[in-house]
């Protein structure tokens, strides 16, 4: 983004050092002494020039105006037809021109009304009809602004209270539920992780009180606030700015209403606000852009976000790196990397855990199941509902669930990650293919892993974001899905003969099925039956049969397709995660091959088996409980310290994953890692290599279809035109990078367990 440049009177562009202005309080009756350092009152000659230029002051003696005491830094001729009320302190007013894009204006104050204003050096204030109670930085351009004022009790979008204000004046953001009982208080440094933890643990009254106290920490409650405009800010052609804090390098053009807000911005991450925008009661993150009649009320917009084309964001927290246009979002908590682009979609009363994409005509939140608007939806990361989808609340979805187009008229509880969910044409049960992405759409998984990391344009990354689809949060879901498939397979084996036949689609080994049905009938305990079903899934991987899962949909349940294939894919991915995590730990410790002493070192790391996606960062639930205990006993007394806790967890994340990786392998093989045989290590390497090569081959095959499929060519006159529009397979840099990464991974895989066999 171009910076504001200062042109001297000879029209030479020169670099101007940043010069911040004092940001201390000011009241009409008292001027803080630090604001008057290096300042002086006007001379009689300057007052004469000001009056000749049709300027007026509320003080006939002009004793309320202070200017720079440095000789030559106040040119009264550059103040024209303006009005000064209260106390006005001006920085340097020198002959110069500020230029930003095509806007080029002379420094000074022209046709404007100022009331209790402090400015920095070399500012442009042109046609500002009313500017009251603001501190303006240096090289600021204010052009054609109808009203820009700040009350003494402004909170700039934060959920704090000033002296004498009742509790009902506090601004809450009603995320996750329309009844307001998951509401959180906005504050300048809030990230999605903060909103997530605050919105979920509602039963802990002591914790909830402490969250309010953390938000109020540092608030002196005095009614002496003033508006802030930082250095190098450009504000032009705007109607109303009231109680606004605008940080340096922000660019605001044509906004309609900005009220009680903070716009976070910096030279590295400048923020922009465009035409017709309304922002009320909220905080806009660094590097974000809000354009074209977008509206946000009671909101947090994270870093590097876009809100545009008439989008409406109400009572919502939008995570970093998200893009929302045209649509409507109410009462939501949305984690990073959310995409929603269509005018015909809306999302209400939902918590969506990031890396999501809401399709056109998806009306999510339109169908409550009670007379009260208290239903909600919880969707894991990677949530992707199809065109024209709608759901009955309350519903929950595991991570990376792809929902086929349709109107789902009963509550859903989809516990199978990376699955496909579809409506049935012949019955009321929903149909689910577990591990669908691994069997049919692995390219999308691989691409997502690289895509999200490459699109993270944040310079400062306060919110840690896990972009790998295979992480502890999704791994624990896969592990639970594996156990559920075994449990349902046990039911299948114990079905009556005719029912078993109806639920069997393809059975390449009838004798094997008969054998395991006999074994299941002869079991005497749940553990024995569980092992029998597990053995059947291992030995009959090609069988295609159906399972009924009554937990996936209210009233009608779900039919599970290809459970044996899904079971195998889940297990392979679990092994892949374990190996990848052990590799990451090894790289961090500069180790090529694991040895028994390394296993002992990893086993010394605390084992966490319950994980959560907290705003994009994957955290052990036990560590979160430690955080809560520290907050409640006062050891942690600010949100900054909470963020430092997140940082500490992230620093140890590789170690946590490595310890969890050993646990996963032991769960899969029902044996301690120290007792693994060479055959077990060979099995791990074989399955992990299969997954790695499947990722590469599926990606190549998916991309090849764009160039070899007949129907992809029918709109082109010839091959040359098609290649000019689509490019060629050889031009795809992603595939080149993936091939190299796969070769490196497989090479490291061969070495990793060599000394353990």
XYZ file of C-alpha atoms in Angstrom:
757
model
C 0.000 0.000 0.000
C 1.489 3.429 -0.891
C 2.510 5.658 2.001
C 1.597 9.289 2.439
C 4.492 11.342 1.102
C 5.416 14.891 2.022
C 6.352 17.301 -0.765
C 8.152 20.491 0.285
C 7.402 23.816 -1.333
C 9.954 23.080 -4.077
C 7.902 19.965 -4.923
C 10.725 17.598 -4.043
C 9.656 14.390 -2.391
C 11.595 13.807 0.770
C 11.618 11.023 3.355
C 10.005 12.258 6.558
C 10.819 10.476 9.832
C 7.808 9.190 11.752
C 6.945 11.594 14.546
C 4.356 10.340 17.009
C 2.249 12.722 19.004
C 1.536 12.632 22.724
C -1.429 10.430 23.574
C -2.328 11.691 27.030
C -5.713 12.896 28.197
C -7.147 16.414 27.761
C -10.187 18.108 29.324
C -11.695 21.479 28.432
C -10.680 22.914 31.811
C -7.152 21.586 31.879
C -4.479 21.199 29.235
C -1.831 18.541 30.087
C 1.553 20.295 30.274
C 3.266 17.768 27.987
C 1.026 18.826 25.119
C 2.356 22.368 25.427
C 6.028 21.452 25.348
C 7.619 23.212 22.392
C 4.452 25.260 21.855
C 3.623 28.931 22.114
C 0.666 31.275 21.781
C 0.008 33.214 18.604
C 1.684 36.529 17.867
C -0.358 39.636 17.102
C 0.767 39.449 13.465
C -0.371 35.814 13.184
C -3.731 36.639 14.741
C -4.128 39.469 12.234
C -3.392 37.096 9.304
C -5.824 34.509 10.677
C -8.595 37.067 10.982
C -7.871 38.393 7.500
C -8.256 34.812 6.215
C -11.770 34.730 7.717
C -10.880 32.480 10.663
C -12.665 32.872 13.980
C -12.012 31.677 17.539
C -14.226 31.096 20.560
C -11.682 33.212 22.436
C -11.598 36.769 21.023
C -7.965 37.039 22.170
C -7.009 33.768 20.458
C -5.428 32.553 23.701
C -6.910 29.077 23.128
C -4.671 28.278 20.149
C -1.100 27.013 20.535
C 1.377 26.493 17.696
C 4.948 25.250 17.281
C 7.558 27.384 19.004
C 10.189 26.466 16.405
C 10.795 29.468 14.137
C 9.253 29.036 10.701
C 7.014 26.093 11.687
C 3.748 28.011 11.738
C 2.526 29.749 8.621
C -0.759 31.500 9.455
C -1.500 31.918 5.752
C -2.161 28.166 5.569
C -5.160 28.459 7.896
C -8.187 29.702 5.986
C -11.870 30.176 6.797
C -11.815 27.900 9.836
C -13.174 28.021 13.373
C -11.316 27.209 16.603
C -13.189 26.312 19.773
C -11.982 25.065 23.134
C -8.250 24.289 23.250
C -6.461 23.735 19.940
C -2.796 22.727 19.778
C -1.211 22.605 16.325
C 1.982 20.957 15.194
C 4.128 22.333 12.403
C 2.136 24.083 9.676
C 4.678 24.604 6.894
C 4.413 25.177 3.148
C 4.228 21.642 1.812
C 1.962 19.237 -0.015
C 0.782 15.790 0.984
C 0.111 13.277 -1.754
C -1.633 9.936 -1.499
C -2.556 8.102 -4.702
C -4.173 10.831 -6.845
C -5.125 13.015 -3.891
C -2.681 15.930 -3.548
C -3.414 18.713 -1.048
C -1.507 21.546 0.564
C -0.858 21.238 4.275
C -2.868 23.468 6.578
C -6.424 23.957 7.801
C -9.075 25.081 5.319
C -12.841 25.554 5.768
C -12.964 23.426 8.925
C -14.311 23.622 12.483
C -12.062 22.414 15.319
C -13.031 21.908 18.941
C -10.479 20.619 21.510
C -8.075 19.267 18.893
C -4.373 18.441 18.976
C -2.529 17.852 15.696
C 0.905 16.604 14.772
C 3.149 18.076 12.102
C 2.345 18.756 8.449
C -1.309 17.765 8.466
C -4.008 18.426 5.903
C -7.430 19.364 7.305
C -9.672 20.384 4.402
C -13.438 20.749 4.553
C -13.929 19.030 7.897
C -17.262 20.440 8.970
C -16.880 19.415 12.623
C -13.759 17.974 14.283
C -14.048 17.650 18.065
C -11.958 16.109 20.840
C -9.355 14.368 18.687
C -5.597 13.871 18.786
C -4.276 13.826 15.245
C -0.860 12.405 14.313
C 1.615 13.746 11.772
C 1.133 13.787 8.008
C -2.569 13.036 8.389
C -4.952 13.921 5.557
C -8.551 14.768 6.503
C -10.526 15.784 3.418
C -14.277 16.289 3.043
C -15.425 14.877 6.390
C -18.875 15.908 7.596
C -18.496 15.055 11.299
C -15.610 13.632 13.305
C -16.122 13.756 17.064
C -15.409 11.834 20.224
C -17.290 11.732 23.524
C -15.522 11.780 26.877
C -16.758 8.286 27.709
C -15.821 6.510 24.464
C -14.678 2.882 24.654
C -13.605 2.526 20.988
C -15.482 -0.757 20.594
C -14.198 -2.416 23.757
C -16.532 -4.017 26.290
C -15.515 -1.811 29.193
C -17.396 0.725 31.300
C -16.570 4.283 32.255
C -17.193 5.911 35.622
C -20.870 6.207 36.443
C -22.054 3.929 33.625
C -24.530 1.134 34.426
C -23.803 -2.475 33.488
C -26.405 -2.394 30.717
C -24.195 0.045 28.803
C -21.577 -2.640 28.275
C -21.171 -3.839 24.686
C -21.335 -7.641 24.351
C -20.930 -9.719 21.193
C -23.500 -12.508 21.116
C -21.497 -15.241 19.384
C -22.604 -18.817 18.806
C -26.208 -18.456 19.893
C -28.928 -15.893 19.326
C -30.059 -15.939 22.952
C -26.909 -14.081 24.009
C -25.797 -16.628 26.581
C -22.478 -17.272 24.850
C -21.680 -13.559 24.607
C -18.132 -12.251 24.960
C -16.751 -8.785 25.615
C -14.651 -7.347 22.790
C -11.216 -5.962 23.515
C -8.473 -4.626 21.280
C -6.226 -7.700 21.400
C -8.982 -10.323 21.200
C -8.260 -13.328 18.983
C -10.481 -16.256 18.065
C -8.946 -18.446 20.800
C -10.055 -15.966 23.475
C -13.599 -15.838 22.119
C -13.748 -19.650 21.882
C -12.709 -20.296 25.482
C -14.946 -17.518 26.793
C -18.004 -18.679 24.835
C -17.811 -22.384 25.749
C -17.243 -22.759 29.499
C -20.402 -20.973 30.569
C -21.051 -23.208 33.579
C -17.905 -21.941 35.324
C -19.209 -18.722 36.888
C -15.885 -17.868 38.544
C -14.038 -18.177 35.247
C -16.622 -16.048 33.469
C -16.236 -13.306 36.087
C -12.480 -13.381 35.683
C -12.781 -13.006 31.901
C -14.667 -9.753 32.510
C -11.982 -8.628 34.965
C -9.211 -9.376 32.461
C -11.032 -7.240 29.917
C -11.384 -4.371 32.394
C -7.719 -4.583 33.454
C -5.964 -1.283 32.718
C -9.218 0.659 32.343
C -8.985 3.698 34.643
C -12.719 4.347 34.046
C -12.123 8.115 33.797
C -14.380 10.093 31.506
C -11.553 11.842 29.717
C -11.149 9.947 26.468
C -10.389 11.541 23.118
C -10.426 10.290 19.575
C -7.144 9.172 18.020
C -5.881 9.338 14.466
C -2.360 7.960 14.071
C 0.425 9.100 11.777
C 0.048 8.868 7.992
C -3.682 8.208 8.080
C -5.855 9.317 5.151
C -9.569 9.947 5.718
C -11.548 11.423 2.846
C -15.139 11.879 1.674
C -16.688 10.410 4.838
C -19.971 11.253 6.546
C -19.533 10.373 10.222
C -16.693 9.235 12.455
C -17.691 9.190 16.112
C -15.669 7.732 18.980
C -13.095 6.235 16.635
C -9.503 5.217 17.240
C -7.659 5.000 13.913
C -4.115 3.645 14.097
C -1.268 4.688 11.746
C -1.330 4.168 7.979
C -5.045 3.397 7.781
C -6.841 4.552 4.631
C -10.525 5.444 4.876
C -12.494 6.698 1.884
C -16.205 7.265 1.448
C -17.267 5.571 4.682
C -20.825 6.304 5.771
C -20.658 5.681 9.534
C -17.781 4.652 11.796
C -18.935 4.737 15.421
C -17.352 3.414 18.599
C -14.664 1.471 16.798
C -10.950 0.781 16.755
C -9.174 0.354 13.422
C -5.890 -1.468 14.034
C -3.302 -0.601 11.403
C 0.457 -0.233 10.957
C 2.984 0.493 8.241
C 3.499 -3.270 7.720
C -0.193 -4.163 7.978
C -2.213 -1.134 6.824
C -5.994 -1.391 7.039
C -8.521 0.076 4.602
C -12.172 1.083 4.756
C -14.054 1.904 1.563
C -17.227 3.411 0.183
C -20.556 3.197 1.996
C -19.204 1.162 4.900
C -20.881 1.180 8.312
C -18.904 -0.073 11.314
C -20.475 0.262 14.763
C -19.282 -1.096 18.118
C -16.325 -3.189 17.142
C -12.660 -3.703 16.432
C -11.094 -4.146 13.014
C -7.826 -6.077 12.820
C -4.473 -5.183 11.322
C -4.223 -5.449 7.558
C -7.959 -5.945 7.071
C -10.106 -4.368 4.367
C -13.800 -3.461 4.495
C -15.303 -2.193 1.228
C -18.425 -1.500 -0.815
C -21.411 -0.967 1.502
C -20.394 -3.662 3.982
C -21.959 -3.373 7.444
C -20.589 -4.665 10.747
C -22.221 -4.125 14.152
C -20.889 -5.573 17.428
C -17.962 -7.326 15.872
C -14.341 -8.383 15.970
C -12.648 -8.627 12.574
C -9.311 -10.434 12.737
C -6.049 -9.787 10.941
C -5.855 -9.874 7.137
C -9.622 -10.211 6.639
C -11.874 -8.877 3.916
C -15.495 -7.817 4.315
C -17.013 -6.454 1.122
C -19.843 -6.184 -1.422
C -22.681 -5.486 0.975
C -21.792 -8.198 3.481
C -23.453 -7.925 6.889
C -21.541 -9.062 9.962
C -23.555 -8.722 13.168
C -22.747 -9.952 16.673
C -19.864 -12.002 15.338
C -16.155 -12.669 15.699
C -14.395 -13.283 12.376
C -11.041 -15.047 12.567
C -7.828 -14.067 10.789
C -7.351 -14.553 7.031
C -11.084 -14.765 6.318
C -12.989 -13.373 3.330
C -16.689 -12.586 3.505
C -18.648 -10.863 0.754
C -22.283 -10.338 -0.232
C -23.694 -12.603 2.480
C -25.169 -12.263 5.955
C -23.578 -13.513 9.173
C -25.289 -13.138 12.554
C -24.251 -14.357 16.013
C -21.269 -16.374 14.851
C -17.850 -17.331 16.123
C -15.741 -18.048 13.063
C -12.173 -19.332 13.206
C -9.448 -18.339 10.684
C -9.552 -19.025 6.940
C -13.318 -18.801 6.488
C -14.642 -18.212 2.968
C -18.197 -17.071 2.217
C -18.755 -15.186 -1.003
C -22.344 -15.499 -2.137
C -25.249 -13.093 -1.808
C -27.670 -15.974 -1.379
C -26.010 -17.492 1.691
C -26.287 -16.756 5.351
C -24.864 -18.182 8.543
C -26.551 -17.687 11.904
C -25.845 -18.883 15.448
C -22.889 -21.038 14.471
C -19.385 -21.766 15.635
C -17.359 -22.717 12.566
C -13.831 -23.800 13.356
C -11.983 -22.483 10.335
C -10.685 -23.498 6.901
C -14.317 -23.538 5.855
C -16.245 -22.606 2.733
C -19.964 -21.791 2.704
C -21.521 -22.357 -0.705
C -24.127 -20.296 -2.514
C -27.713 -20.529 -1.212
C -26.544 -22.253 1.968
C -29.073 -21.051 4.542
C -27.527 -22.228 7.770
C -29.478 -21.184 10.805
C -32.919 -20.824 9.267
C -34.488 -23.864 10.890
C -34.772 -23.876 14.677
C -36.511 -26.708 16.483
C -38.172 -24.672 19.215
C -40.125 -21.459 19.622
C -37.036 -19.807 21.090
C -34.067 -18.738 18.950
C -31.635 -20.768 21.061
C -30.462 -23.401 18.584
C -26.873 -23.500 17.384
C -24.408 -25.361 15.196
C -20.838 -26.463 15.880
C -18.749 -27.375 12.830
C -15.150 -28.569 12.920
C -12.511 -27.077 10.672
C -12.785 -27.808 6.979
C -16.606 -27.617 7.050
C -17.914 -27.501 3.473
C -21.693 -27.581 2.952
C -22.871 -27.924 -0.635
C -25.074 -25.638 -2.686
C -28.506 -24.873 -1.246
C -27.831 -26.669 2.034
C -29.791 -26.050 5.206
C -29.730 -27.805 8.563
C -32.011 -28.304 11.533
C -30.487 -26.924 14.730
C -28.899 -28.189 16.963
C -26.301 -29.881 14.755
C -22.630 -30.793 15.033
C -20.068 -31.782 12.416
C -16.633 -33.329 12.744
C -13.644 -31.840 10.940
C -13.508 -31.718 7.133
C -17.068 -32.881 6.570
C -18.350 -32.400 3.034
C -22.154 -32.116 3.003
C -23.959 -32.766 -0.246
C -26.622 -30.373 -1.476
C -29.926 -30.769 0.298
C -32.359 -29.745 3.001
C -31.596 -31.715 6.157
C -34.762 -31.658 8.222
C -33.487 -33.428 11.327
C -30.675 -32.609 13.728
C -27.324 -34.035 12.646
C -24.399 -35.286 14.706
C -21.725 -36.239 12.204
C -18.807 -37.766 14.109
C -16.846 -39.108 11.134
C -14.121 -36.671 10.019
C -13.206 -36.316 6.343
C -16.565 -37.856 5.416
C -19.225 -37.235 2.781
C -22.786 -36.723 4.019
C -25.714 -36.963 1.624
C -29.490 -37.133 1.767
C -31.129 -40.347 0.761
C -33.623 -40.482 -2.064
C -35.296 -43.657 -0.816
C -35.273 -43.440 2.977
C -35.045 -40.820 5.696
C -31.601 -41.797 6.952
C -28.619 -39.718 5.869
C -25.876 -41.556 4.024
C -22.256 -41.225 5.140
C -19.014 -42.389 3.565
C -16.307 -42.201 6.259
C -12.835 -41.110 5.107
C -14.357 -40.019 1.772
C -11.669 -37.385 1.191
C -8.898 -39.978 1.456
C -10.544 -42.338 -1.002
C -11.796 -39.866 -3.614
C -10.486 -36.355 -2.981
C -6.996 -36.599 -1.506
C -5.832 -33.808 -3.802
C -8.092 -31.358 -1.963
C -6.584 -32.354 1.386
C -3.045 -31.922 0.106
C -3.858 -28.626 -1.601
C -5.543 -27.264 1.528
C -2.447 -28.007 3.572
C -0.296 -25.873 1.285
C -2.971 -23.327 0.332
C -3.790 -22.056 3.787
C -0.156 -21.696 4.795
C 0.640 -19.739 1.626
C -2.374 -17.431 2.057
C -1.436 -16.378 5.562
C -0.412 -12.780 4.850
C -0.214 -11.697 8.487
C 3.032 -10.042 9.475
C 2.416 -10.434 13.200
C 0.867 -13.814 14.018
C -0.720 -13.604 17.461
C -3.294 -16.309 16.725
C -1.471 -19.584 16.095
C -3.205 -21.505 13.287
C -2.829 -25.205 12.557
C -3.166 -25.590 8.783
C -2.231 -29.269 8.541
C -5.395 -31.378 8.092
C -3.682 -34.145 10.056
C -3.233 -32.726 13.548
C -4.169 -33.890 17.051
C -7.679 -32.424 16.847
C -8.565 -34.339 13.684
C -6.549 -37.392 14.747
C -8.593 -37.819 17.919
C -11.743 -37.644 15.782
C -10.352 -40.304 13.440
C -9.447 -42.519 16.387
C -12.985 -42.166 17.750
C -14.399 -42.950 14.300
C -12.278 -46.119 14.110
C -13.688 -47.321 17.437
C -17.223 -46.455 16.314
C -16.826 -48.422 13.074
C -15.625 -51.438 15.064
C -18.592 -51.116 17.420
C -21.083 -50.910 14.541
C -19.387 -53.798 12.712
C -19.878 -55.911 15.818
C -23.609 -55.178 15.578
C -23.521 -56.121 11.891
C -21.911 -59.477 12.653
C -24.643 -60.284 15.176
C -27.561 -59.421 12.903
C -30.043 -62.159 12.007
C -29.186 -63.932 8.754
C -31.753 -62.171 6.572
C -30.868 -58.730 7.969
C -27.155 -59.391 7.455
C -27.822 -60.307 3.818
C -29.769 -57.076 3.279
C -26.901 -55.017 4.728
C -24.247 -56.753 2.627
C -23.531 -55.243 -0.794
C -20.428 -57.144 -1.910
C -18.809 -60.034 -0.055
C -15.784 -61.519 -1.842
C -15.262 -64.051 0.972
C -18.612 -65.515 2.145
C -16.893 -68.172 4.220
C -14.969 -65.538 6.136
C -18.169 -63.656 6.944
C -19.816 -66.865 8.134
C -16.790 -67.671 10.304
C -16.823 -64.279 11.995
C -20.587 -64.347 12.488
C -20.124 -67.596 14.385
C -17.281 -66.100 16.424
C -19.378 -63.032 17.238
C -22.302 -65.184 18.364
C -19.976 -67.146 20.656
C -18.387 -64.129 22.398
C -19.001 -63.684 26.135
C -17.913 -60.083 26.698
C -18.006 -56.704 25.018
C -14.195 -56.698 24.782
C -14.170 -60.062 23.022
C -16.866 -58.951 20.579
C -14.962 -55.707 19.923
C -11.807 -57.659 19.056
C -13.767 -60.006 16.780
C -15.205 -57.091 14.807
C -11.764 -55.469 14.597
C -10.263 -58.710 13.239
C -13.021 -58.931 10.632
C -12.309 -55.407 9.361
C -8.624 -56.266 9.101
C -9.138 -59.529 7.223
C -12.003 -58.539 4.923
C -10.890 -55.133 3.630
C -12.647 -55.429 0.275
C -16.082 -56.287 1.665
C -18.784 -53.699 1.091
C -21.544 -53.704 3.644
C -23.770 -51.164 5.357
C -23.925 -50.098 8.968
C -26.641 -48.239 10.850
C -25.513 -45.428 13.163
C -28.395 -44.085 15.230
C -26.296 -41.278 16.727
C -25.741 -39.366 13.482
C -29.263 -38.082 12.894
C -32.188 -37.596 15.204
C -35.065 -40.024 14.652
C -33.823 -41.724 11.471
C -30.101 -42.248 12.055
C -27.571 -42.763 9.266
C -26.423 -45.478 6.909
C -22.637 -45.904 6.806
C -21.240 -46.920 3.415
C -17.890 -48.658 2.841
C -16.984 -48.994 6.520
C -14.161 -51.491 5.889
C -12.517 -49.155 3.371
C -13.028 -46.157 5.657
C -11.576 -48.109 8.567
C -8.430 -48.908 6.583
C -8.018 -45.313 5.376
C -8.399 -43.894 8.875
C -5.754 -46.278 10.210
C -3.328 -45.394 7.418
C -3.759 -41.674 8.053
C -3.312 -42.192 11.799
C 0.017 -43.871 11.077
C 0.933 -41.079 8.686
C 0.251 -38.488 11.382
C 2.334 -40.425 13.895
C 5.301 -40.745 11.542
C 5.073 -37.126 10.379
C 4.989 -35.934 14.006
C 7.995 -38.085 14.935
C 9.835 -36.732 11.895
C 9.119 -33.158 12.948
C 10.432 -33.870 16.435
C 13.528 -35.519 14.950
C 14.222 -32.557 12.644
C 13.829 -30.180 15.575
C 16.443 -32.217 17.477
C 18.656 -32.731 14.375
C 18.127 -36.504 14.366
C 17.956 -38.664 11.232
C 17.120 -41.981 12.875
C 15.233 -42.702 16.059
C 16.992 -44.769 18.696
C 15.700 -46.300 21.956
C 17.090 -43.375 23.941
C 15.076 -40.986 21.759
C 11.918 -42.951 22.513
C 12.683 -42.627 26.233
C 13.138 -38.887 25.736
C 9.781 -38.593 23.959
C 8.071 -40.726 26.585
C 9.238 -38.178 29.152
C 7.063 -35.532 27.513
C 3.583 -35.204 29.099
C 1.001 -37.274 27.251
C -2.172 -35.437 26.276
C -4.920 -37.490 24.650
C -7.720 -34.911 24.604
C -7.310 -31.936 22.279
C -9.283 -28.931 21.123
C -9.154 -26.504 18.242
C -9.023 -23.190 20.109
C -9.484 -20.469 17.534
C -7.195 -22.251 15.079
C -4.523 -23.342 17.563
C -4.655 -26.983 18.635
C -4.283 -27.178 22.415
C -4.319 -30.062 24.925
C -7.453 -29.839 27.039
C -5.410 -30.408 30.205
C -3.288 -27.355 29.429
C -6.452 -25.311 28.923
C -7.638 -26.379 32.362
C -4.265 -25.256 33.743
C -4.848 -21.898 32.086
C -8.286 -21.607 33.676
C -6.885 -22.433 37.119
C -4.212 -19.735 36.723
C -6.828 -17.196 35.627
C -9.096 -17.977 38.563
C -6.359 -17.866 41.204
C -5.028 -14.570 39.838
C -1.690 -15.901 38.550
C -2.786 -14.699 35.133
C -4.239 -11.215 35.339
C -4.304 -9.921 31.746
C -5.170 -11.089 28.273
C -1.547 -10.493 27.303
C -0.544 -13.189 29.790
C -3.206 -15.484 28.326
C -1.630 -14.990 24.912
C 1.793 -15.731 26.397
C 0.328 -19.012 27.635
C -0.792 -19.817 24.082
C 2.747 -19.014 22.900
C 4.244 -21.380 25.468
C 1.928 -24.191 24.339
C 2.856 -23.572 20.708
C 6.553 -23.669 21.578
C 6.067 -27.187 23.000
C 3.600 -28.296 20.309
C 6.070 -30.461 18.361
C 6.964 -32.368 21.522
C 3.325 -32.814 22.497
C 2.556 -34.238 19.057
C 5.519 -36.623 19.181
C 4.339 -38.028 22.511
C 0.796 -38.323 21.161
C 2.211 -40.082 18.073
C 3.635 -42.890 20.213
C 0.268 -43.202 21.935
C -1.535 -43.463 18.584
C 0.783 -46.220 17.372
C 0.289 -48.136 20.605
C -3.480 -47.802 20.256
C -3.395 -49.083 16.688
C -1.224 -52.121 17.471
C -2.391 -52.700 21.069
C 1.239 -52.998 22.112
C 3.913 -50.704 23.665
C 6.221 -49.185 21.078
C 9.221 -50.758 22.791
C 7.759 -54.168 21.948
C 7.177 -53.411 18.264
C 8.686 -56.041 16.007
C 10.356 -55.549 12.658
C 7.133 -56.688 11.005
C 5.194 -53.930 12.771
C 7.676 -51.265 11.724
C 7.535 -52.626 8.170
C 3.738 -52.401 8.268
C 3.917 -48.790 9.468
C 6.403 -47.811 6.765
C 4.374 -49.569 4.076
C 1.102 -47.851 5.016
C 2.686 -44.420 5.461
C 4.483 -44.699 2.114
C 1.137 -45.659 0.553
C -0.474 -42.503 1.958
C 2.406 -40.305 0.820
C 2.400 -41.680 -2.721
C -1.404 -41.564 -2.809
C -1.244 -37.859 -2.034
C 1.108 -37.272 -4.946
C -0.597 -39.578 -7.440
C -4.092 -38.331 -6.559
C -2.930 -34.755 -7.017
C -1.394 -35.507 -10.398
C -4.457 -37.478 -11.523
C -6.842 -34.729 -10.413
C -4.891 -32.083 -12.304
C -4.483 -34.286 -15.381
C -8.254 -34.391 -15.757
C -8.213 -30.671 -16.471
C -6.134 -31.357 -19.585
C -7.284 -34.828 -20.717
C -11.001 -34.959 -19.968
C -13.054 -34.571 -23.135
C -15.635 -32.259 -21.577
C -12.931 -29.927 -20.273
C -11.987 -29.257 -23.906
C -15.353 -28.720 -25.542
C -15.387 -24.935 -25.016
C -12.001 -24.427 -26.692
C -11.378 -24.169 -30.428
C -8.113 -26.059 -30.251
C -5.367 -27.267 -27.923
C -3.472 -24.000 -28.183
C -6.426 -21.987 -26.932
C -6.999 -24.433 -24.070
C -3.359 -24.239 -22.982
C -3.439 -20.465 -23.203
C -6.429 -20.409 -20.843
C -5.674 -23.371 -18.541
C -1.919 -23.687 -18.877
C -0.264 -27.092 -19.004
C 0.322 -29.766 -16.417
C 4.040 -29.048 -16.565
C 3.410 -25.432 -15.553
C 1.904 -26.425 -12.206
C 4.417 -25.320 -9.580
C 2.403 -26.922 -6.790
C 2.865 -30.385 -8.293
C 6.610 -29.790 -8.652
C 6.847 -28.781 -5.005
C 4.693 -31.721 -3.925
C 6.810 -34.209 -5.876
C 10.008 -32.919 -4.272
C 8.401 -32.925 -0.809
C 7.160 -36.495 -1.328
C 10.613 -37.709 -2.333
C 12.137 -36.099 0.754
C 9.439 -37.543 2.998
C 9.824 -41.078 1.663
C 13.602 -40.850 1.976
C 13.326 -39.796 5.600
C 10.700 -42.472 6.211
C 13.118 -45.232 5.212
C 15.675 -43.992 7.737
C 13.410 -43.055 10.640
C 12.900 -46.497 12.260
C 16.024 -48.226 10.956
C 17.734 -48.438 14.370
C 14.559 -49.548 16.158
C 13.924 -52.685 14.112
